[in-house]
Every structure is written in structure tokens, then in C-alpha cells.
Tab-separated table of C-alpha atoms in Angstrom:
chain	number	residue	atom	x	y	z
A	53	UNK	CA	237.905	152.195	57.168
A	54	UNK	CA	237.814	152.179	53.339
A	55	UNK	CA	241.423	153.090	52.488
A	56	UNK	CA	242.127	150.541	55.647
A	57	UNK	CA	240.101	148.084	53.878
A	58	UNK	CA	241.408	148.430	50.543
A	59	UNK	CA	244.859	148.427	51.195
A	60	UNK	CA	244.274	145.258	53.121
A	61	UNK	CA	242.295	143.022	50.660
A	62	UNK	CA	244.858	141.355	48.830
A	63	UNK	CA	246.893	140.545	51.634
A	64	UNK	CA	243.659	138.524	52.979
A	65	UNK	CA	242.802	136.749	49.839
A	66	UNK	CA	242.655	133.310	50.596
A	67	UNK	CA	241.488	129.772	49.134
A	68	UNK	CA	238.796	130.060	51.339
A	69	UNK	CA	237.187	133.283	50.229
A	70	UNK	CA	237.801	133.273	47.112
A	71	UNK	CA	236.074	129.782	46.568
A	72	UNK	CA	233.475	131.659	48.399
A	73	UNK	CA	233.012	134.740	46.463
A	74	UNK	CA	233.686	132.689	43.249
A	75	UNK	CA	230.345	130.293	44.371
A	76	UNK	CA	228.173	133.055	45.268
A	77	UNK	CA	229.036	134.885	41.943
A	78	UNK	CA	228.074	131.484	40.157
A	79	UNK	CA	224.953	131.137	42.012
A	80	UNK	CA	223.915	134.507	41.058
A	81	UNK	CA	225.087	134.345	37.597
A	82	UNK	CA	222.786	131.108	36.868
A	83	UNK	CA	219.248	130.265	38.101
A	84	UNK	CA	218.674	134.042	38.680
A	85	UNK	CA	220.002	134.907	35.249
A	86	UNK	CA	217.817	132.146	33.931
A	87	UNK	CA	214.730	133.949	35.353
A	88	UNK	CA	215.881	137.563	34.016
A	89	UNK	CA	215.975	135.963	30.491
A	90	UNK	CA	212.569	134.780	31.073
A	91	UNK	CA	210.741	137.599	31.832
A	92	UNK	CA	212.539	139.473	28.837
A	93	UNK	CA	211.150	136.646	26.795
A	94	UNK	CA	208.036	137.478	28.315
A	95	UNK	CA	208.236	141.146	27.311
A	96	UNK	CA	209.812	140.166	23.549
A	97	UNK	CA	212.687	142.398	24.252
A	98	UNK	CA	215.447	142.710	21.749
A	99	UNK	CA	218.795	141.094	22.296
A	100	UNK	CA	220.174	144.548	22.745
A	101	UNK	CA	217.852	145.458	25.432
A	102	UNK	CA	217.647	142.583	27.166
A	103	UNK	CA	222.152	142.722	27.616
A	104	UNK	CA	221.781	146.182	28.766
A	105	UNK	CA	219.276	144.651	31.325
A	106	UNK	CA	221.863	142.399	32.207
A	107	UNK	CA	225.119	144.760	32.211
A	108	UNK	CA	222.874	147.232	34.717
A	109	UNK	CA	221.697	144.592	37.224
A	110	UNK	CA	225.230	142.454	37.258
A	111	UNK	CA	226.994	145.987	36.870
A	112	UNK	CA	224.951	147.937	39.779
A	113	UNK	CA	225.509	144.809	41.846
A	114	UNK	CA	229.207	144.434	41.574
A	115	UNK	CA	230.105	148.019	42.497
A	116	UNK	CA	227.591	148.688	45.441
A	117	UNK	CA	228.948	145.144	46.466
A	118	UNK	CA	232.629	146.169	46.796
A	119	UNK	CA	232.096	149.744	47.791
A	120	UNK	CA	229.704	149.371	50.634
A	121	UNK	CA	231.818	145.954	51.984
A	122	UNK	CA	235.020	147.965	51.843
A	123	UNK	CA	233.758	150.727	53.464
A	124	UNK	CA	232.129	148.785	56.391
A	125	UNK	CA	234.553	146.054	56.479
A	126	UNK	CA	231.274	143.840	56.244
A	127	UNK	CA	230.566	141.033	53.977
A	128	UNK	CA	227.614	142.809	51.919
A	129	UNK	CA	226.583	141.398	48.962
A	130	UNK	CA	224.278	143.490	46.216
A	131	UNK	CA	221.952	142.305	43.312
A	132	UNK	CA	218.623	141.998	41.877
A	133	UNK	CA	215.112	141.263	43.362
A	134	UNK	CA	215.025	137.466	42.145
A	135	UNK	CA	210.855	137.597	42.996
A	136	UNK	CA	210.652	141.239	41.386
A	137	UNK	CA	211.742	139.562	38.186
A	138	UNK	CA	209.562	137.636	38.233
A	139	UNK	CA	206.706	140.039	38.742
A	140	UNK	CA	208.330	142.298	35.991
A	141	UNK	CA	207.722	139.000	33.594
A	142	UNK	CA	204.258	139.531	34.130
A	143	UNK	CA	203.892	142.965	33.767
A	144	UNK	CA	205.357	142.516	30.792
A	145	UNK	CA	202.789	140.833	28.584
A	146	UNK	CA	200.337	143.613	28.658
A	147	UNK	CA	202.726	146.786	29.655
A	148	UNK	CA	205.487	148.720	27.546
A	149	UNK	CA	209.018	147.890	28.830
A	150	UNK	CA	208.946	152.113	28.992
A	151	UNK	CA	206.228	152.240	31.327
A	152	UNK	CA	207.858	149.470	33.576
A	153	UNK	CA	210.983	150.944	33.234
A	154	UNK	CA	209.297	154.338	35.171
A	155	UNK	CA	207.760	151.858	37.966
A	156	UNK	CA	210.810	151.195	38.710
A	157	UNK	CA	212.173	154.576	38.970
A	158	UNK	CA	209.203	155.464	41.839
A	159	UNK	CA	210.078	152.089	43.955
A	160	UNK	CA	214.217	153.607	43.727
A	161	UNK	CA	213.099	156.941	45.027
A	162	UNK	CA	210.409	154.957	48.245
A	163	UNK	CA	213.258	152.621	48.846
A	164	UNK	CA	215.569	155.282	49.454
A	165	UNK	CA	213.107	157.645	51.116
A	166	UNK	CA	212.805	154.692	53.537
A	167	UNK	CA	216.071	154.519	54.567
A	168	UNK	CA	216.580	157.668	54.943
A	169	UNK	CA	214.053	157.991	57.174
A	170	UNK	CA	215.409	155.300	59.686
A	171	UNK	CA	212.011	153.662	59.227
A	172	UNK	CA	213.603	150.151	58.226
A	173	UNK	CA	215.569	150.128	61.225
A	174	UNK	CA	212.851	149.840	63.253
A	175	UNK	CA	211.175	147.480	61.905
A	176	UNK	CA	213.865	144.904	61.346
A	177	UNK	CA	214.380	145.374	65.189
A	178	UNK	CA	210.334	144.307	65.501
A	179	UNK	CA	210.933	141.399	63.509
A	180	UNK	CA	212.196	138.543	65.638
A	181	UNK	CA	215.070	136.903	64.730
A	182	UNK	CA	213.710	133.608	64.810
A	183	UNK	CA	211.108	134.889	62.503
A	184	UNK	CA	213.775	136.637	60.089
A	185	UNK	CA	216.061	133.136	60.121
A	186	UNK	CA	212.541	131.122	59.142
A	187	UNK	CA	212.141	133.223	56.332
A	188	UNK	CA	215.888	132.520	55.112
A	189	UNK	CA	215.483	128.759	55.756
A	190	UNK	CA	212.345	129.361	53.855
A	191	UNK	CA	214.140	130.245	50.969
A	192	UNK	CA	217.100	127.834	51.672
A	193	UNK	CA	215.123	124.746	52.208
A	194	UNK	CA	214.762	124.086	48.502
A	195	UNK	CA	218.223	124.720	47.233
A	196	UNK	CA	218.899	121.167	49.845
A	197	UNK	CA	216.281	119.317	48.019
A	198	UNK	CA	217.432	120.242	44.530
A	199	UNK	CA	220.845	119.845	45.408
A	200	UNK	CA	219.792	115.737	46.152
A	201	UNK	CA	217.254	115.966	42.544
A	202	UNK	CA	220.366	117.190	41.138
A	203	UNK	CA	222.374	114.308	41.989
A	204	UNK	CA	219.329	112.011	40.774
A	205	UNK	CA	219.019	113.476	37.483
A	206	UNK	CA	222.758	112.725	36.514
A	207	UNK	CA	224.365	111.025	39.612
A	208	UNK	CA	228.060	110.759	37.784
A	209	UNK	CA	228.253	114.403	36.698
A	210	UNK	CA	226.435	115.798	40.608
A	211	UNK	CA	227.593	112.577	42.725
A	212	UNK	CA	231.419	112.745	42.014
A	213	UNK	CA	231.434	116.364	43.761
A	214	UNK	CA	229.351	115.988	46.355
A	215	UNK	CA	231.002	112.863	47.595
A	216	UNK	CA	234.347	114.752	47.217
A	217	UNK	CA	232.173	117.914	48.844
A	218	UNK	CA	231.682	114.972	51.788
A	219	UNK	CA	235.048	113.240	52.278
A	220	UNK	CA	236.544	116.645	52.737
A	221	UNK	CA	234.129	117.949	55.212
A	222	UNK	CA	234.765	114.814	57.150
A	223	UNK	CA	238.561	115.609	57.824
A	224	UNK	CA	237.823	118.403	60.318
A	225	UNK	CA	241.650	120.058	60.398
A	226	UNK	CA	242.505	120.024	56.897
A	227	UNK	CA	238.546	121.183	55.562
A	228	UNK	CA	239.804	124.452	57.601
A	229	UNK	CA	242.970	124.946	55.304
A	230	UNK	CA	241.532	123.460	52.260
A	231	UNK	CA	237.643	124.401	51.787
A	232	UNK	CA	235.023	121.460	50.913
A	233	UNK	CA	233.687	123.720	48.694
A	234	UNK	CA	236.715	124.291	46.270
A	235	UNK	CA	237.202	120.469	46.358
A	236	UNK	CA	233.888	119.878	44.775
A	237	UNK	CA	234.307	122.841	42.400
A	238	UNK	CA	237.546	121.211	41.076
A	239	UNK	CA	235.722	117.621	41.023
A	240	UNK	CA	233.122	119.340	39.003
A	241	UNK	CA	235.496	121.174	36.594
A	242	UNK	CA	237.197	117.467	36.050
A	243	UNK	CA	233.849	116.319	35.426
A	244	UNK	CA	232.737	118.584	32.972
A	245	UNK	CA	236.185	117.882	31.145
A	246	UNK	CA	237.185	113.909	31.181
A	247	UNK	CA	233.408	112.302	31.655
A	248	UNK	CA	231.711	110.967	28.835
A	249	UNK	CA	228.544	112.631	27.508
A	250	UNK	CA	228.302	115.618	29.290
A	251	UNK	CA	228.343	118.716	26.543
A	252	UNK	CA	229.895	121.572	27.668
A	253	UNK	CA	228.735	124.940	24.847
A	254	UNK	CA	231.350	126.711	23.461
A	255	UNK	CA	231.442	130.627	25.023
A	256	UNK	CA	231.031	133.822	22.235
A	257	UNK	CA	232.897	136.698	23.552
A	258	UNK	CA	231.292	140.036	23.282
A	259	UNK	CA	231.482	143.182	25.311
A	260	UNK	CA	227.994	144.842	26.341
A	261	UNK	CA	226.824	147.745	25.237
A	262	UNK	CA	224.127	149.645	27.358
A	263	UNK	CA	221.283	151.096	26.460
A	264	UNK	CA	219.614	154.292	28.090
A	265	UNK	CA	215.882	153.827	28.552
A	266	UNK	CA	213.501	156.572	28.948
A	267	UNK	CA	210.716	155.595	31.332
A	268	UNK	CA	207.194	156.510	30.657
A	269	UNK	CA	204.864	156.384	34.017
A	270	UNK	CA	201.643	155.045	34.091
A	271	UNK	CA	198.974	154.736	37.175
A	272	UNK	CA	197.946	151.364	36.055
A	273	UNK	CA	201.900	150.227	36.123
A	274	UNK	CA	202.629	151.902	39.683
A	275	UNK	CA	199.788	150.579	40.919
A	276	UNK	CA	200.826	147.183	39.890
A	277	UNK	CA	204.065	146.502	40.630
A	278	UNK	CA	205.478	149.801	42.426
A	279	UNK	CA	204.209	148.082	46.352
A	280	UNK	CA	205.103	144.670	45.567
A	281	UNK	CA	208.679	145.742	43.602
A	282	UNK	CA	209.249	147.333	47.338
A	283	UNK	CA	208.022	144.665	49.518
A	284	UNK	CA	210.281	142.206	47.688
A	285	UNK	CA	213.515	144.265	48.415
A	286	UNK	CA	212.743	145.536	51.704
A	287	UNK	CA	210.907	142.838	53.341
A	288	UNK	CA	212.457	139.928	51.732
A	289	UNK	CA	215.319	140.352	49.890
A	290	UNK	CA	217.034	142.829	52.066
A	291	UNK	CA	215.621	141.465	55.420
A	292	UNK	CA	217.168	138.201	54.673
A	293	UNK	CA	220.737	139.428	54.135
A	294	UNK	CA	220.262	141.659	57.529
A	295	UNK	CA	219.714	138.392	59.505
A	296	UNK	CA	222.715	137.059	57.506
A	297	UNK	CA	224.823	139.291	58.807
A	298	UNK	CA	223.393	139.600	62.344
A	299	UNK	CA	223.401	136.050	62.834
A	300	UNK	CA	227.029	135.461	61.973
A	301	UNK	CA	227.881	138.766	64.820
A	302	UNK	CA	228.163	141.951	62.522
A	303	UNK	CA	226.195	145.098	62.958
A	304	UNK	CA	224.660	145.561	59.697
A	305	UNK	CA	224.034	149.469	58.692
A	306	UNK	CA	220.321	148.857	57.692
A	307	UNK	CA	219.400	152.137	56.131
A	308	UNK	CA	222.522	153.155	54.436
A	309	UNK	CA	221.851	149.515	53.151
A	310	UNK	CA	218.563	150.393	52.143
A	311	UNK	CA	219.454	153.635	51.361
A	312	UNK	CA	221.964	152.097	48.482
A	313	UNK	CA	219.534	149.993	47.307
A	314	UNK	CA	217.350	152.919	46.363
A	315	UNK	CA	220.175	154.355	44.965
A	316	UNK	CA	221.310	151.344	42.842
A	317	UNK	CA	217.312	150.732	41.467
A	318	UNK	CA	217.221	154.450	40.084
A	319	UNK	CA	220.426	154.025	38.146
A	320	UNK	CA	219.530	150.552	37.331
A	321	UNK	CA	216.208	151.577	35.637
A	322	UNK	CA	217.592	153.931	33.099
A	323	UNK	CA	219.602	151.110	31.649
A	324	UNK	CA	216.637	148.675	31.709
A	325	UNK	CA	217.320	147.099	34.979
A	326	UNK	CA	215.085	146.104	37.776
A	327	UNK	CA	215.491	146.788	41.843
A	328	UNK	CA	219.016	146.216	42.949
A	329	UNK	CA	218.905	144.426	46.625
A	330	UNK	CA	220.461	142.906	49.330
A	331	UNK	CA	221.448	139.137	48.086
A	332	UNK	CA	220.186	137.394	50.574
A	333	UNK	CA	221.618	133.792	49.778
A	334	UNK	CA	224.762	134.872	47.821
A	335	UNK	CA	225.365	137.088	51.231
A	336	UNK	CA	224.755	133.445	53.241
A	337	UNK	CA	227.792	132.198	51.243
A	338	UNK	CA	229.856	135.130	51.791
A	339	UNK	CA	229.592	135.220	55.806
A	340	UNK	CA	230.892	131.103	55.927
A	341	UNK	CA	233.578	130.504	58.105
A	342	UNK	CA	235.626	129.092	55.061
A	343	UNK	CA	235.640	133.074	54.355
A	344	UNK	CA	238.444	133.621	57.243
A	345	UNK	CA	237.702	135.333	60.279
A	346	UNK	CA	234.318	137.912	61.041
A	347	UNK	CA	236.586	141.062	60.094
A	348	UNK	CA	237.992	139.393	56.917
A	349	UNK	CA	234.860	138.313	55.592
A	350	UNK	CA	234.432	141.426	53.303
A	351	UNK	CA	237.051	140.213	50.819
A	352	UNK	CA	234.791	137.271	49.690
A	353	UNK	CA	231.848	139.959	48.759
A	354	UNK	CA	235.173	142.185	46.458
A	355	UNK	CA	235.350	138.530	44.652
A	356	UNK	CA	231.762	138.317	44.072
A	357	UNK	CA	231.565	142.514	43.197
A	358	UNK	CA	234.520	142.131	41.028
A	359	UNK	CA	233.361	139.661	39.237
A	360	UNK	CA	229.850	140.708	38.628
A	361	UNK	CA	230.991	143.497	37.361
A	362	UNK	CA	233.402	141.783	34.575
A	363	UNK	CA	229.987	139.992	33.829
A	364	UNK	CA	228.622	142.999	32.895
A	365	UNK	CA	231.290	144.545	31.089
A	366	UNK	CA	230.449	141.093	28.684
A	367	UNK	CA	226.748	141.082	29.565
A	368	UNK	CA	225.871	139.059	26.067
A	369	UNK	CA	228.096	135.903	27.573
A	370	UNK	CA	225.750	136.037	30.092
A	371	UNK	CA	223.158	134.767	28.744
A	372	UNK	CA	225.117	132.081	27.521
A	373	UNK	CA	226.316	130.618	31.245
A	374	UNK	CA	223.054	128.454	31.986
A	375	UNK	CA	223.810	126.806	28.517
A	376	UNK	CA	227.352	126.241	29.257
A	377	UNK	CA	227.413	124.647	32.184
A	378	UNK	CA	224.533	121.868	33.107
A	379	UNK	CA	221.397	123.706	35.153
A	380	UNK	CA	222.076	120.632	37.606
A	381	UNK	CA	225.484	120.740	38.194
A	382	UNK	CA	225.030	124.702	39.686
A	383	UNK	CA	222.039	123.825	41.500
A	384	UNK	CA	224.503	120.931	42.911
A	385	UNK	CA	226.983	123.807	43.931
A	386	UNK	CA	224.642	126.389	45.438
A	387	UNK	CA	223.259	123.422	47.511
A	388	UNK	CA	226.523	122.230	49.357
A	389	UNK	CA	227.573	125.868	49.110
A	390	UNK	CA	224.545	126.647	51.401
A	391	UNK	CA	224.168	123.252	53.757
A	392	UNK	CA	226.714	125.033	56.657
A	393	UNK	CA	224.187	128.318	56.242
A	394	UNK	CA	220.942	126.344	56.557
A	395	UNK	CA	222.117	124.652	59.421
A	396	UNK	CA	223.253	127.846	60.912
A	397	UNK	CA	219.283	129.426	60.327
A	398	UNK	CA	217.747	126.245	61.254
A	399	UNK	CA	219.100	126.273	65.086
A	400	UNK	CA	218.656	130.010	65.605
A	401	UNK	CA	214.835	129.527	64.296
A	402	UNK	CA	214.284	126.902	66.528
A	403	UNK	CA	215.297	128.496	69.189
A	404	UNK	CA	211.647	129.803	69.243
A	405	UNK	CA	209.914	126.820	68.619
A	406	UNK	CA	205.891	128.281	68.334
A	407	UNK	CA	207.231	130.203	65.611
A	408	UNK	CA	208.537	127.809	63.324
A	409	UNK	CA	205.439	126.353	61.596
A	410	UNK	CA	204.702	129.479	59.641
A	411	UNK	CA	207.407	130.214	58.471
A	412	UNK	CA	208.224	126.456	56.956
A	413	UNK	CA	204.942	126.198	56.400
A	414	UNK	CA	204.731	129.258	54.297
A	415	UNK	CA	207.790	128.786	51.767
A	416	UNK	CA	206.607	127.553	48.805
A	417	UNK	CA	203.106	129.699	48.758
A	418	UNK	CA	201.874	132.565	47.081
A	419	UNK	CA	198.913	134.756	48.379
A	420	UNK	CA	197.413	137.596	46.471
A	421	UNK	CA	200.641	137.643	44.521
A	422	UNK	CA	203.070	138.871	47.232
A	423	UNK	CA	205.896	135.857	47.984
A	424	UNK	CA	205.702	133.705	50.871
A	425	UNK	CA	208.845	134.861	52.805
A	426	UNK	CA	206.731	138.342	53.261
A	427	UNK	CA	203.904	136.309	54.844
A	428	UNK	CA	206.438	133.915	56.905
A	429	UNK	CA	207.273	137.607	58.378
A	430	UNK	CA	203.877	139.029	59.005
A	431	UNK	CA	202.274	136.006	60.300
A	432	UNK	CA	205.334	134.620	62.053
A	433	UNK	CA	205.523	137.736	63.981
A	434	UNK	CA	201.975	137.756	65.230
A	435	UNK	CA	201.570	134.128	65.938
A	436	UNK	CA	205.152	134.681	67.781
A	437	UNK	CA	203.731	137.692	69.953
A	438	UNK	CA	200.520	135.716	70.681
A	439	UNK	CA	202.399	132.559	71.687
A	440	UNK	CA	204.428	134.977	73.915
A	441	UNK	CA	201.131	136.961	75.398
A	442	UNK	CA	199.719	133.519	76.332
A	443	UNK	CA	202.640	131.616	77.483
A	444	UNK	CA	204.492	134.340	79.153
């Protein structure tokens, strides 16, 4: 299937999934970067350390990314734990970036001890699907609403595309040869070029260097973030791209999944890197239909892989991309990029209508510091196997 696979992909590149892969990698190369850069603020790590952070995460990403989705002929799309960022930002105002850097290490080693186990299989067949598609609409939900704040903040610059995005999806026939999506990514690119005061930064090129780490390990640090750093990939992050996949009519393999996602966090952490993951959004983009048909999907997730890997290989421009292009233009793309998947999750998690209310309910709130899409699960699952008990 690999050699099969490889020797296949560039015969199936196509407008359509390459304006695919090309979104996804912009998606994940923006508002997550921007939260990477704050947590190494957080930490006052040096420039140097916080690149190698970068070149491990983006560089993990883009290989698992290509080798797993050529091997499988599957549309799987690797990179960081968004929310474990975030939780690594706060461990790092009273922890060493050492002794984080050895929590990490000891969630890489449970994540793949997981998988290989076959334990994850069985629970993502527990989960309802209904459940698993209100978590991702959870997380959807308010890429939609900042995709219209987007277009209020500067509604020249974010209108122009998304009317563009709109006119094309209208013609039916030719939005199947020529993708809405590339139409408002060359709207946007015109844009940024011929409208009047819109900045656009000059880019410094510089290759990345990285940096090996050694981790320290600490009770207080495991204790901390080693359960959460875990639930994050498995039970979010990872779950979400599963019902991607499932959804659109593959058969994911959930633990070699997992099992490469333990994998991909142990390397990760030497170079400074947090949990590498199933991307559960950017995966969203790559199963469109715009991507060609099911078994032709995968060659959207080699654009993405390939080209978060030549992000790493220049890791210090990276931190330079939410500067260069306006934070409301991308949130502009990732929204239209993602209206055909929300739609998609919406009517499959409606589809079990006593269900629904947690999960919604549930996406913007925190409790005891685990993220809501974890309680959408837990409490979407029960309230769906009560409804069931009572109603029959």
C-alpha cells in the first residue's frame, strides 16, 4: 500500500487537494503557532529554544503525517495538542522547561502503551458517534463565529473573499472543478497586495537549528500535567480526528494511530516539543470532498506533511507568519475552510437528538482544568445511555 501510494501521489494532485492541504497547513501554522509562542513567553524561553520547539512539533507532524497517510491510503493528519499548550504555558511559570520537558517524555511512553494495548479501540467504539461529532462541532462552532467577527473587524480585507468564497459555492458544477476555497485564497492574496492599508511584514529567512533537551522528572510536574497532557491527545485531540475519518467512510487504525502519537511525543520532547496528536480540525479539512474521491484523499494530508515539515526546516519564520499575514484574515480562511465540515458533524450529531445539549452546551467551559470537549464525551455518553435506558 505504501509504494502503491507513493508512486501514485503526484498523478492525483489536484486543485482541489492541494488548496486543501495548503489551508489546513495555514490553519495550523497560525492561531496554534500563536499559542505555542505564548506559552514560551510564559516560560521566558530563549529564541533558540523556543525554534527548536517549533522545528520538533511542525517537524514530528509533517513526517508522521505523510508516512502514516501513505501507508494507509487515509487522509491522517499529525500535530500538536493545541489545549496541552496551553497547559504547558502554565506549568511554565513555576516549573523548569527541563522538568516539563521529562513530563512529557512519561505521557509519550502511556500514550503508546495505550495503543498498544488495543485499549483505545475500545473505547472509541463506547463512545457514540453522535457524542464524538458534538465534541468536533464543539470545537468547530467557534471558528463560524470568528469567521463572521472576522469579516466585522475589517469587512474589505475578510468580505471580498468570503463573498468570492460564496458566489463560487453557488455554481454547483463548476465549485466541483474549481474549489470555493482556492477562489477565496486567491481573493485574499489580491487583497493583501492591491488594497489600501493593509500591511503585509516583510519575511527573514533563517533555517532552524534544534536543540537537544535533557529532561529532568519531577513528581510535582507528572502529577500536574502528565494525566491531563494524555487526556488532551487521546480523548480530544485524537478522538476528534477518529470521528473525522469515520464519518466521511474510512476505517481509521486507532491504535497504530495512537501508537504513533506516543511515538512522535517521545521524540518531540527531546527537542523541546510538546505531545504530537491527531489534528482534529486540520484532518476535517483534509477529508472535504474538494480533496477528490475517499481513496484519494491521502494526497491532501502529503501537502499539509510536506509542508509542515519545510516549516520546520525554517522554524524561526515561523514565528513570524501571525505577523505577516492579518490574525483575521486566517481566522476568515479556517472558517469557510471548515463550514462544509461543520455541517457534515452537525447532522450526524443530531441524529441523536437527547444528546446534543451537552455537548453544545459544554464547548466553551473549563472544569477542574480539563477542556470541555473531554466533558462533552463523558457526560454526553451517560446522559445518551440514560436517555436510551428510559426511552428504549
Amino acid at each position: 500500500m505504501f509504494k502503491k501510494n507513493t508512486i501514485q501521489f503526484p498523478k492525483l494532485l489536484s486543485v482541489g487537494n492541494i488548496s486543501n492541504g495548503f489551508v489546513a497547513w495555514l490553519f495550523g501554522s497560525a492561531g496554534p503557532l500563536l499559542i505555542v509562542l505564548q506559552a514560551a513567553a510564559k516560560g521566558h524561553l530563549s529564541g533558540s529554544i523556543t525554534s527548536s520547539w517549533i522545528f520538533a512539533i511542525y517537524g514530528m507532524g509533517g513526517l508522521l503525517t505523510v508516512i502514516v497517510s501513505l501507508y494507509y491510503g487515509q487522509p491522517i493528519g499529525y500535530a500538536f495538542s493545541i489545549p496541552g499548550a496551553i497547559l504547558v504555558g502554565s506549568s511554565l511559570t513555576h516549573y523548569s522547561f527541563n522538568q516539563v520537558v521529562g513530563a512529557y517524555i512519561i505521557t509519550g511512553i502511556l500514550i503508546f502503551l495505550l495503543g498498544l494495548s488495543g485499549l483505545v479501540t475500545k473505547l472509541m467504539k463506547v463512545l457514540p458517534m453522535p457524542v464524538m461529532m458534538g465534541m468536533v462541532s464543539g470545537v468547530l462552532l467557534p471558528f463560524g463565529t470568528e469567521m463572521i467577527g472576522s469579516v466585522v473587524k475589517n469587512p474589505l480585507l475578510n468580505g471580498i473573499p468570503l463573498l468570492v468564497f460564496l458566489a463560487l459555492s453557488f455554481f454547483l458544477r463548476f465549485s466541483k472543478k474549481f474549489p470555493p476555497i482556492l477562489g477565496a485564497i486567491i481573493a485574499a492574496i489580491l487583497c493583501l497586495k492591491f488594497l489600501p492599508n493593509v500591511s503585509v511584514q516583510p519575511i527573514h529567512i533563517t533555517m532552524g537549528i534544534p536543540h537537544f533537551i535533557i529532561p529532568s522528572f519531577s513528581f510535582s510536574v507528572v502529577g500536574e500535567l502528565v494525566i491531563p497532557l494524555l487526556l488532551t491527545v487521546i480523548a480530544i485531540q485524537n478522538a476528534q480526528g477518529i470521528a473525522m475519518l469515520e464519518t466521511h467512510g474510512y476505517r481509521p487504525p486507532i491504535n497504530a494511530m495512537t501508537n504513533w502519537s506516543g511515538i512522535g511525543t517521545i521524540i518531540n520532547a527531546f527537542f523541546g516539543g510538546h505531545p504530537a496528536c491527531i489534528a482534529g480540525p486540520m484532518t476535517g479539512l483534509l477529508v472535504n470532498k474538494e480533496s477528490g474521491k475517499l481513496e484519494h484523499r491521502y494526497v491532501a494530508a502529503i501537502v499539509l506533511g510536506v509542508l509542515s515539515c519545510l516549516l520546520a526546516l525554517f522554524s524561526p519564520i515561523a514565528s513570524q507568519i501571525p505577523y505577516v499575514i492579518p490574525a483575521s484574515l486566517i481566522q476568515l480562511l479556517g472558517g469557510i475552510a471548515m463550514i462544509s465540515v461543520l455541517v457534515d458533524s452537525l447532522k450526524i450529531e443530531f441524529l441523536w437528538s437527547i444528546q446534543i445539549r451537552s455537548p453544545l452546551f459544554l464547548y466553551n467551559h473549563n472544569l477542574w482544568d480539563l477542556y470541555s470537549p473531554y466533558w462533552s464525551a463523558i457526560l454526553g455518553s451517560g446522559w445518551g445511555y440514560l436517555g436510551h435506558r428510559i426511552l428504549g
